[in-house]
Amino acid sequence: MLELEQIRGDFPILNTQVHGQPLVYLDNGATMQVPVQVLRAVEEQYAHWQANIHRGIHYLSEQSTVRVEEARKHLARFLNAAAPEEILFTSGTTEGINLVARSFGEAFLHPGDTVVTTEMEHHSNLIPWQEACRRTGAALEIVHLTDRGELDTEEFRRLMALRPKLVAVTCVSNVLGTVNPVEELIAQAHQAGAAVLLDAAQAMRHRVMDVQALDCDFLCFSGHKIMGPTGTGVLYGKRKWLEQMPPVRFGGGMVDEVTARSATWGELPFKFEAGTQNIAGIIGLAAAVSYLEKLGIPEISAREDALLCRGEEGLRAIPGVEVLGSPARRAGAVSFNLKGFHYYDTARLLDQLGIAVRSGHHCAQPLLARLGLTGAVRVTPAFYNTEEEMDALLRGVERVASLAGGLRT
Ligand code: PMP
C-alpha cells in the first residue's frame, strides 16, 4: 500500500490553487509532476558538480562523468538491458524513435521492404516511419483498430506474411489507454524476421519493463512521464543493431579520429550521443527511476488502475458522456466527449474548477479519425492523485453537463 499523504508531501505543487480552487492535476499522460527528490538531485548536480563530461581531466569533470555513467548503469538495471552501452540518453521518446527511424532506415530499409506500425500510434511513432519509408522506398503498412479500440490482431498476423523489416508499436495508447499484447506481437514479428520497436512512453508506470524478457529490439521512453526532468529520455537498443547502425547526429563526443575530410565513430553508446548531453537532466532521470523503484511499479500500477476504474465508471454514469473505446485492458488514460460540448470548452470549464485535463487530438489524429472524431477530453491520473480528486473531476463533468443546452457542438 502506498502512503498517500507522505507521497503527496514529496510533490509540493499538488497543494497549489488555480483560479482560487485546489489544483486537481489529471494530466499526467502529458507530463508528470516532479518530486523533491528529483529536484534536489538536479540542484545538487548544478550546485556541486557542474562540468562537462567525457572531455576534461579535472576533478569536477571526472565526477560528473562518473555520475552520468552511473545513471546509465542504473537505467540499464532498471530495464534489465544486457549492458549499459545499450542505453542511449535522448531528449525523449520522440528523439529516440527518430534516431531509430533514420539510422535503422539508412542501414536496413530498401525499396520493396516493409515497415509495420499501427493506427493507434502517437504521431511520434508514425511520422518518423512515414519519413523513413519515403526516404528509402520501403512500404508502410498500418494495423487498424477494432471498434473497441484494440489492435486488429488478425490483421497484424496477416501483415507479418509480408516479412517486414521492422514493427513499431506502442505498449499503451496515449488516448484510449489500451494495453497492447506486446509479448505476442514481438513473438510474431520475430518469427517473421522483423525487429520490434516499443514506444513505452505511456507504459513505464504501468509495468516493469524487462527488455531481455520482452526480447524487444528497441524501446523508447521519456523522463518527464515518470517524474523526471523534461528533455530527458532513453532509447534502449540491442547491441547487435546499434553496432550496425550509423550515427545520425555528428559533432563532438561521438568520434574516434577526425581529419579535415573524414571521421571515424566512437564506441557505443557515444557514437549516438553527439554534443553536450543534458547532464543534470540525466542525473534527475536516474533519481526519478529511484523514486519509482522505491514505491514499486506493481504498487503504482495497481493504484493507478483503481483510480482509472473509478474515473471510467463515474464518467460512464454521467448522461451525455461518451467514453472512447472499451478495450479489455486499459491503463493510464480514459478519454471522453460530452454531448453538446466541444472538447476544448469542456476542458476549459473544468480548468475553471481547478481541474487540469487535456483536450484535443493528443497527437493521435489517425486514431481519432478512426473513431469519427477530431478530439476528446483525456483524463490521466497518477498514483499521487486521490479518490477525492477523481470524484471532483466527476462532479466537475456533471456540472459542465448541467449547463443548459451546451455551448456549441
Ligand atoms: N509516444 C506516446 C505514446 C506518447 O504518449 C508521447 C507523449 N505524449 C510520445 C510518444 C512523445 O513523447 P515526448 O513528447 O516526450 O517525446
Coordinates of C-alpha atoms and ligand atoms in Angstrom, one line a residue:
M1 CA 0.0 0.0 0.0
L2 CA 1.3 3.4 -0.9
E3 CA 1.4 6.1 1.9
L4 CA -0.6 8.7 0.0
E5 CA -0.1 11.6 2.5
Q6 CA 3.7 11.0 2.6
I7 CA 3.9 10.7 -1.2
R8 CA 1.9 13.9 -1.7
G9 CA 4.3 15.7 0.6
D10 CA 7.0 14.9 -2.0
F11 CA 5.1 17.0 -4.6
P12 CA 4.5 20.5 -3.2
I13 CA 2.9 21.6 -6.4
L14 CA -0.1 19.4 -5.7
N15 CA -1.1 21.8 -3.0
T16 CA -1.3 24.7 -5.5
Q17 CA -4.5 26.6 -6.0
V18 CA -5.6 27.5 -9.6
H19 CA -8.4 30.0 -10.2
G20 CA -8.9 30.1 -6.5
Q21 CA -9.6 26.3 -6.4
P22 CA -7.4 23.5 -5.2
L23 CA -5.4 22.0 -8.1
V24 CA -6.7 18.6 -9.3
Y25 CA -3.9 17.5 -11.7
L26 CA -5.2 14.8 -14.0
D27 CA -2.9 15.5 -17.0
N28 CA -0.1 13.0 -16.1
G29 CA -0.2 11.4 -19.5
A30 CA 1.2 14.7 -20.9
T31 CA 3.7 15.2 -18.2
M32 CA 4.1 14.3 -14.5
Q33 CA 4.9 16.4 -11.5
V34 CA 8.4 16.1 -10.1
P35 CA 9.1 15.1 -6.5
V36 CA 11.5 17.0 -4.3
Q37 CA 14.0 14.1 -4.5
V38 CA 14.4 14.7 -8.3
L39 CA 14.5 18.5 -7.8
R40 CA 17.3 18.0 -5.2
A41 CA 19.3 15.7 -7.5
V42 CA 19.2 18.2 -10.3
E43 CA 20.0 21.1 -8.0
E44 CA 22.9 19.2 -6.4
Q45 CA 24.4 18.4 -9.8
Y46 CA 24.3 22.1 -10.8
A47 CA 25.4 23.4 -7.3
H48 CA 28.2 20.9 -6.7
W49 CA 29.3 19.0 -9.8
Q50 CA 28.6 21.2 -12.8
A51 CA 31.2 20.4 -15.5
N52 CA 31.2 18.9 -19.0
I53 CA 31.7 15.1 -19.2
H54 CA 34.0 12.7 -21.0
R55 CA 36.3 15.6 -22.0
G56 CA 38.0 17.1 -19.0
I57 CA 40.6 15.5 -16.8
H58 CA 39.8 17.9 -13.9
Y59 CA 38.1 16.7 -10.8
L60 CA 34.6 18.1 -11.4
S61 CA 34.5 16.7 -15.0
E62 CA 35.6 13.3 -13.8
Q63 CA 33.0 13.3 -11.0
S64 CA 30.2 14.4 -13.5
T65 CA 31.3 11.7 -15.9
V66 CA 31.1 9.1 -13.2
R67 CA 27.7 10.3 -12.2
V68 CA 26.3 10.2 -15.7
E69 CA 27.8 6.7 -16.3
E70 CA 26.4 5.5 -13.0
A71 CA 23.0 6.8 -14.2
R72 CA 23.4 4.8 -17.4
K73 CA 24.1 1.7 -15.4
H74 CA 21.1 2.4 -13.2
L75 CA 18.9 2.7 -16.3
A76 CA 20.4 -0.5 -17.7
R77 CA 19.5 -2.3 -14.5
F78 CA 16.0 -0.7 -14.5
L79 CA 15.3 -2.1 -17.9
N80 CA 17.4 -5.2 -17.5
A81 CA 19.5 -4.4 -20.5
A82 CA 22.3 -6.8 -21.2
A83 CA 24.9 -3.9 -21.0
P84 CA 24.9 -0.1 -20.2
E85 CA 26.2 0.5 -23.7
E86 CA 22.7 -0.4 -24.9
I87 CA 21.3 2.6 -23.1
L88 CA 21.4 5.9 -25.1
F89 CA 20.3 9.1 -23.5
T90 CA 17.9 11.2 -25.6
S91 CA 15.7 14.2 -25.1
G92 CA 12.6 12.0 -25.0
T93 CA 10.6 9.3 -26.8
T94 CA 10.3 11.5 -30.0
E95 CA 14.1 11.8 -30.4
G96 CA 14.6 8.1 -29.7
I97 CA 12.1 7.0 -32.3
N98 CA 13.5 9.5 -34.8
L99 CA 17.0 8.2 -34.2
V100 CA 16.0 4.6 -34.9
A101 CA 13.8 5.5 -37.9
R102 CA 16.7 7.5 -39.5
S103 CA 19.6 5.2 -38.6
F104 CA 17.9 1.8 -39.0
G105 CA 16.3 3.1 -42.1
E106 CA 19.6 4.1 -43.6
A107 CA 21.2 0.8 -42.7
F108 CA 18.4 -1.7 -43.4
L109 CA 15.5 -0.3 -45.4
H110 CA 15.4 -0.6 -49.1
P111 CA 12.7 -0.4 -51.9
G112 CA 10.5 -3.4 -51.6
D113 CA 10.9 -3.6 -47.8
T114 CA 8.0 -3.2 -45.3
V115 CA 7.6 -1.3 -42.0
V116 CA 4.5 -2.0 -39.9
T117 CA 3.1 0.4 -37.5
T118 CA -0.5 1.0 -36.2
E119 CA -3.4 3.4 -36.3
M120 CA -3.1 3.8 -32.5
E121 CA 0.3 5.5 -32.5
H122 CA 1.2 8.9 -31.2
H123 CA 2.4 11.0 -34.2
S124 CA 5.9 10.5 -32.8
N125 CA 5.8 6.8 -33.6
L126 CA 4.1 7.3 -37.0
I127 CA 5.7 10.3 -38.8
P128 CA 9.3 9.1 -38.4
W129 CA 8.3 5.9 -40.2
Q130 CA 6.4 7.7 -42.9
E131 CA 9.6 9.7 -43.5
A132 CA 11.9 6.7 -43.3
C133 CA 9.8 4.9 -45.9
R134 CA 9.6 8.0 -48.1
R135 CA 13.4 8.3 -48.0
T136 CA 14.2 4.6 -48.5
G137 CA 11.4 3.5 -50.8
A138 CA 10.1 1.0 -48.2
A139 CA 6.3 0.5 -47.8
L140 CA 4.5 1.5 -44.6
E141 CA 1.7 -0.8 -43.5
I142 CA -0.8 0.1 -40.8
V143 CA -2.6 -2.2 -38.4
H144 CA -6.1 -0.9 -37.8
L145 CA -8.2 -0.6 -34.7
T146 CA -11.2 -2.6 -33.8
D147 CA -14.4 -0.9 -32.7
R148 CA -13.4 -1.5 -29.1
G149 CA -10.2 0.4 -29.6
E150 CA -7.8 -2.5 -29.7
L151 CA -5.4 -3.5 -32.4
D152 CA -6.8 -5.9 -35.0
T153 CA -4.5 -8.8 -34.2
E154 CA -5.8 -10.8 -37.2
E155 CA -4.6 -8.0 -39.5
F156 CA -1.3 -7.9 -37.6
R157 CA -0.9 -11.6 -38.2
R158 CA -1.7 -11.2 -41.9
L159 CA 0.8 -8.3 -42.3
M160 CA 3.6 -10.5 -40.8
A161 CA 3.3 -12.6 -44.0
L162 CA 5.0 -9.6 -45.8
R163 CA 8.1 -10.3 -43.7
P164 CA 8.5 -6.7 -42.5
K165 CA 11.9 -5.4 -41.6
L166 CA 10.6 -3.6 -38.6
V167 CA 7.4 -3.3 -36.4
A168 CA 6.9 -0.1 -34.4
V169 CA 4.1 -0.3 -31.9
T170 CA 3.1 1.4 -28.7
C171 CA 2.8 -0.5 -25.4
V172 CA -0.1 1.6 -24.2
S173 CA -2.3 4.0 -26.2
N174 CA -2.0 7.6 -25.0
V175 CA -5.6 8.3 -25.9
L176 CA -7.6 5.1 -25.1
G177 CA -5.2 3.6 -22.6
T178 CA -5.4 0.3 -24.5
V179 CA -2.7 -2.1 -23.3
N180 CA -1.3 -3.9 -26.3
P181 CA -0.3 -7.6 -26.1
V182 CA 3.3 -6.7 -26.8
E183 CA 4.7 -10.2 -25.9
E184 CA 2.5 -11.8 -28.5
L185 CA 3.2 -9.1 -31.1
I186 CA 7.0 -9.4 -30.6
A187 CA 6.9 -13.2 -30.9
Q188 CA 5.0 -13.0 -34.2
A189 CA 7.2 -10.2 -35.5
H190 CA 10.4 -12.1 -34.7
Q191 CA 9.0 -15.2 -36.3
A192 CA 8.5 -13.1 -39.5
G193 CA 12.1 -11.8 -39.2
A194 CA 11.2 -8.2 -38.1
A195 CA 12.9 -6.1 -35.5
V196 CA 10.5 -4.5 -33.0
L197 CA 10.5 -1.0 -31.5
L198 CA 8.3 -0.4 -28.5
D199 CA 7.0 3.1 -27.7
A200 CA 6.9 2.8 -23.9
A201 CA 6.1 6.5 -23.3
Q202 CA 2.8 5.7 -21.5
A203 CA 3.8 2.3 -20.1
M204 CA 6.7 2.8 -17.7
R205 CA 4.5 3.2 -14.6
H206 CA 2.2 0.5 -15.8
R207 CA 4.5 -2.4 -15.9
V208 CA 8.1 -3.5 -15.2
M209 CA 9.9 -3.3 -18.5
D210 CA 12.4 -6.1 -18.8
V211 CA 13.9 -5.7 -22.3
Q212 CA 15.6 -9.1 -22.2
A213 CA 12.4 -10.9 -21.2
L214 CA 10.4 -9.0 -23.7
D215 CA 13.1 -9.5 -26.3
C216 CA 12.3 -6.2 -27.9
D217 CA 14.9 -4.7 -30.2
F218 CA 14.4 -1.1 -29.3
L219 CA 12.4 0.6 -26.5
C220 CA 11.9 4.4 -26.1
F221 CA 10.5 6.4 -23.2
S222 CA 10.5 10.0 -21.9
G223 CA 11.8 11.1 -18.5
H224 CA 9.1 13.6 -17.9
K225 CA 6.3 10.9 -17.9
I226 CA 8.0 9.2 -15.0
M227 CA 8.6 12.3 -12.8
G228 CA 12.0 13.1 -14.4
P229 CA 13.1 16.4 -15.9
T230 CA 11.7 17.4 -19.3
G231 CA 14.2 17.0 -22.2
T232 CA 15.4 13.6 -20.9
G233 CA 14.7 10.1 -22.2
V234 CA 16.1 6.7 -23.0
L235 CA 16.5 4.7 -26.1
Y236 CA 17.3 1.1 -25.4
G237 CA 18.7 -0.8 -28.4
K238 CA 20.0 -4.3 -28.7
R239 CA 23.8 -4.1 -29.2
K240 CA 23.6 -6.2 -32.4
W241 CA 21.5 -3.5 -34.1
L242 CA 23.2 -0.4 -32.6
E243 CA 26.6 -1.7 -33.7
Q244 CA 25.4 -2.0 -37.3
M245 CA 23.5 1.3 -37.3
P246 CA 25.2 4.6 -38.4
P247 CA 25.1 7.7 -36.2
V248 CA 22.6 10.4 -37.3
R249 CA 23.9 13.4 -35.4
F250 CA 27.5 14.4 -35.8
G251 CA 29.8 16.6 -33.7
G252 CA 31.8 16.5 -30.5
G253 CA 31.9 13.5 -28.3
M254 CA 30.9 10.8 -30.8
V255 CA 34.1 10.4 -32.8
D256 CA 37.2 8.3 -32.7
E257 CA 39.5 10.1 -35.2
V258 CA 38.8 13.2 -37.3
T259 CA 40.7 14.7 -40.2
A260 CA 39.8 17.7 -42.2
R261 CA 37.9 15.5 -44.6
S262 CA 36.7 12.4 -42.7
A263 CA 35.9 10.9 -39.4
T264 CA 35.5 7.6 -37.7
W265 CA 33.0 6.9 -35.0
G266 CA 33.4 6.2 -31.3
E267 CA 32.2 3.2 -29.4
L268 CA 28.7 2.6 -28.2
P269 CA 26.9 4.4 -26.7
F270 CA 28.9 7.6 -27.6
K271 CA 28.5 7.1 -31.3
F272 CA 24.9 8.2 -30.9
E273 CA 25.4 10.9 -28.3
A274 CA 26.9 13.9 -30.2
G275 CA 27.3 17.2 -28.4
T276 CA 26.9 18.1 -24.7
Q277 CA 24.3 15.9 -23.0
N278 CA 21.6 17.1 -20.6
I279 CA 23.9 16.2 -17.7
A280 CA 21.8 17.4 -14.8
G281 CA 18.7 16.1 -16.6
I282 CA 20.2 12.6 -16.8
I283 CA 21.1 12.8 -13.0
G284 CA 17.5 13.8 -12.4
L285 CA 16.1 11.0 -14.6
A286 CA 18.1 8.4 -12.5
A287 CA 16.7 10.0 -9.3
A288 CA 13.1 9.6 -10.8
V289 CA 13.8 6.0 -11.5
S290 CA 15.0 5.6 -7.9
Y291 CA 11.7 7.1 -6.8
L292 CA 9.7 4.7 -9.0
E293 CA 11.7 1.8 -7.7
K294 CA 11.2 2.9 -4.1
L295 CA 7.4 3.0 -4.4
G296 CA 7.4 -0.1 -6.7
I297 CA 5.9 -0.3 -10.2
P298 CA 3.3 -3.0 -9.3
E299 CA 2.1 -0.9 -6.4
I300 CA 2.0 2.3 -8.6
S301 CA 0.2 0.4 -11.4
A302 CA -2.4 -1.1 -9.0
R303 CA -3.2 2.3 -7.5
E304 CA -3.4 4.0 -10.9
D305 CA -5.7 1.2 -12.3
A306 CA -8.0 1.6 -9.3
L307 CA -8.2 5.4 -9.9
L308 CA -8.8 5.0 -13.6
C309 CA -11.5 2.4 -13.0
R310 CA -13.3 4.8 -10.6
G311 CA -13.0 7.6 -13.2
E312 CA -14.2 5.5 -16.1
E313 CA -17.2 4.1 -14.2
G314 CA -18.1 7.5 -12.9
L315 CA -17.9 9.1 -16.4
R316 CA -20.0 6.3 -18.0
A317 CA -22.7 7.0 -15.4
I318 CA -23.0 10.7 -16.4
P319 CA -25.7 11.3 -19.0
G320 CA -24.2 12.7 -22.2
V321 CA -20.7 11.4 -21.6
E322 CA -19.3 9.2 -24.4
V323 CA -16.2 7.3 -23.3
L324 CA -13.8 6.5 -26.2
G325 CA -13.2 2.8 -26.7
S326 CA -13.8 -0.2 -24.5
P327 CA -10.5 -2.2 -24.5
A328 CA -10.3 -5.3 -22.4
R329 CA -7.3 -3.8 -20.6
R330 CA -6.9 -0.1 -20.1
A331 CA -4.1 1.7 -18.3
G332 CA -3.3 5.3 -17.6
A333 CA -5.8 7.1 -19.7
V334 CA -9.6 7.4 -20.3
S335 CA -10.9 9.9 -22.9
F336 CA -14.4 11.1 -23.4
N337 CA -16.6 13.7 -25.0
L338 CA -19.6 15.4 -23.5
K339 CA -22.6 15.6 -25.8
G340 CA -23.3 19.2 -26.8
F341 CA -19.9 20.5 -25.8
H342 CA -16.8 20.9 -27.8
Y343 CA -13.9 19.1 -26.0
Y344 CA -12.0 22.4 -25.7
D345 CA -14.9 24.0 -23.8
T346 CA -15.3 21.0 -21.5
A347 CA -11.6 21.2 -20.6
R348 CA -11.7 25.0 -20.2
L349 CA -14.7 24.8 -17.9
L350 CA -13.0 22.1 -15.9
D351 CA -9.9 24.3 -15.7
Q352 CA -12.1 27.0 -14.1
L353 CA -12.8 24.4 -11.4
G354 CA -9.1 23.8 -10.8
I355 CA -9.1 20.5 -12.8
A356 CA -6.3 20.0 -15.3
V357 CA -7.2 17.6 -18.1
R358 CA -6.0 17.6 -21.7
S359 CA -8.2 18.2 -24.7
G360 CA -7.6 18.0 -28.4
H361 CA -6.2 15.3 -30.7
H362 CA -3.5 14.2 -28.3
C363 CA -1.1 13.8 -31.3
A364 CA -3.0 10.8 -32.5
Q365 CA -5.1 12.1 -35.4
P366 CA -5.4 8.8 -37.2
L367 CA -6.8 7.1 -34.1
L368 CA -9.4 9.9 -33.6
A369 CA -10.3 9.8 -37.3
R370 CA -10.9 6.1 -37.0
L371 CA -13.4 6.9 -34.2
G372 CA -15.0 9.6 -36.3
L373 CA -13.7 12.3 -34.0
T374 CA -11.3 15.3 -34.2
G375 CA -10.6 15.4 -30.5
A376 CA -11.6 14.4 -26.9
V377 CA -11.0 15.2 -23.3
R378 CA -8.4 13.0 -21.7
V379 CA -8.1 12.1 -18.0
T380 CA -4.8 10.6 -16.9
P381 CA -4.4 10.0 -13.2
A382 CA -1.2 9.2 -11.4
F383 CA -0.6 7.3 -8.1
Y384 CA -0.4 10.6 -6.2
N385 CA -4.0 11.6 -7.1
T386 CA -6.7 10.9 -4.5
E387 CA -10.1 9.3 -4.9
E388 CA -11.5 12.7 -3.8
E389 CA -9.7 14.3 -6.8
M390 CA -11.2 11.8 -9.2
D391 CA -14.6 12.5 -7.6
A392 CA -14.0 16.2 -8.0
L393 CA -13.5 15.6 -11.7
L394 CA -16.7 13.6 -12.0
R395 CA -18.6 16.4 -10.2
G396 CA -17.0 18.9 -12.5
V397 CA -18.1 17.0 -15.6
E398 CA -21.6 16.8 -14.1
R399 CA -21.6 20.5 -13.6
V400 CA -20.5 21.2 -17.1
A401 CA -23.1 18.8 -18.4
S402 CA -25.8 20.7 -16.4
L403 CA -25.1 23.9 -18.3
A404 CA -28.3 24.1 -20.3
G405 CA -28.1 23.2 -23.9
G406 CA -24.4 23.0 -24.1
L407 CA -22.2 25.8 -25.6
R408 CA -21.7 24.6 -29.1
T409 CA -21.4 21.3 -30.8
Ligands
PMP1 N1 4.5 8.3 -27.6 C1 3.5 8.3 -26.8 C2 2.6 7.1 -26.7 C3 3.3 9.4 -26.0 O1 2.2 9.5 -25.2 C4 4.1 10.6 -26.1 C5 3.9 11.8 -25.3 N2 2.6 12.3 -25.3 C6 5.2 10.5 -27.0 C7 5.3 9.3 -27.8 C8 6.1 11.6 -27.2 O2 6.9 11.9 -26.1 P1 7.8 13.1 -26.0 O3 7.0 14.3 -26.4 O4 8.2 13.2 -24.5 O5 9.0 12.9 -26.9

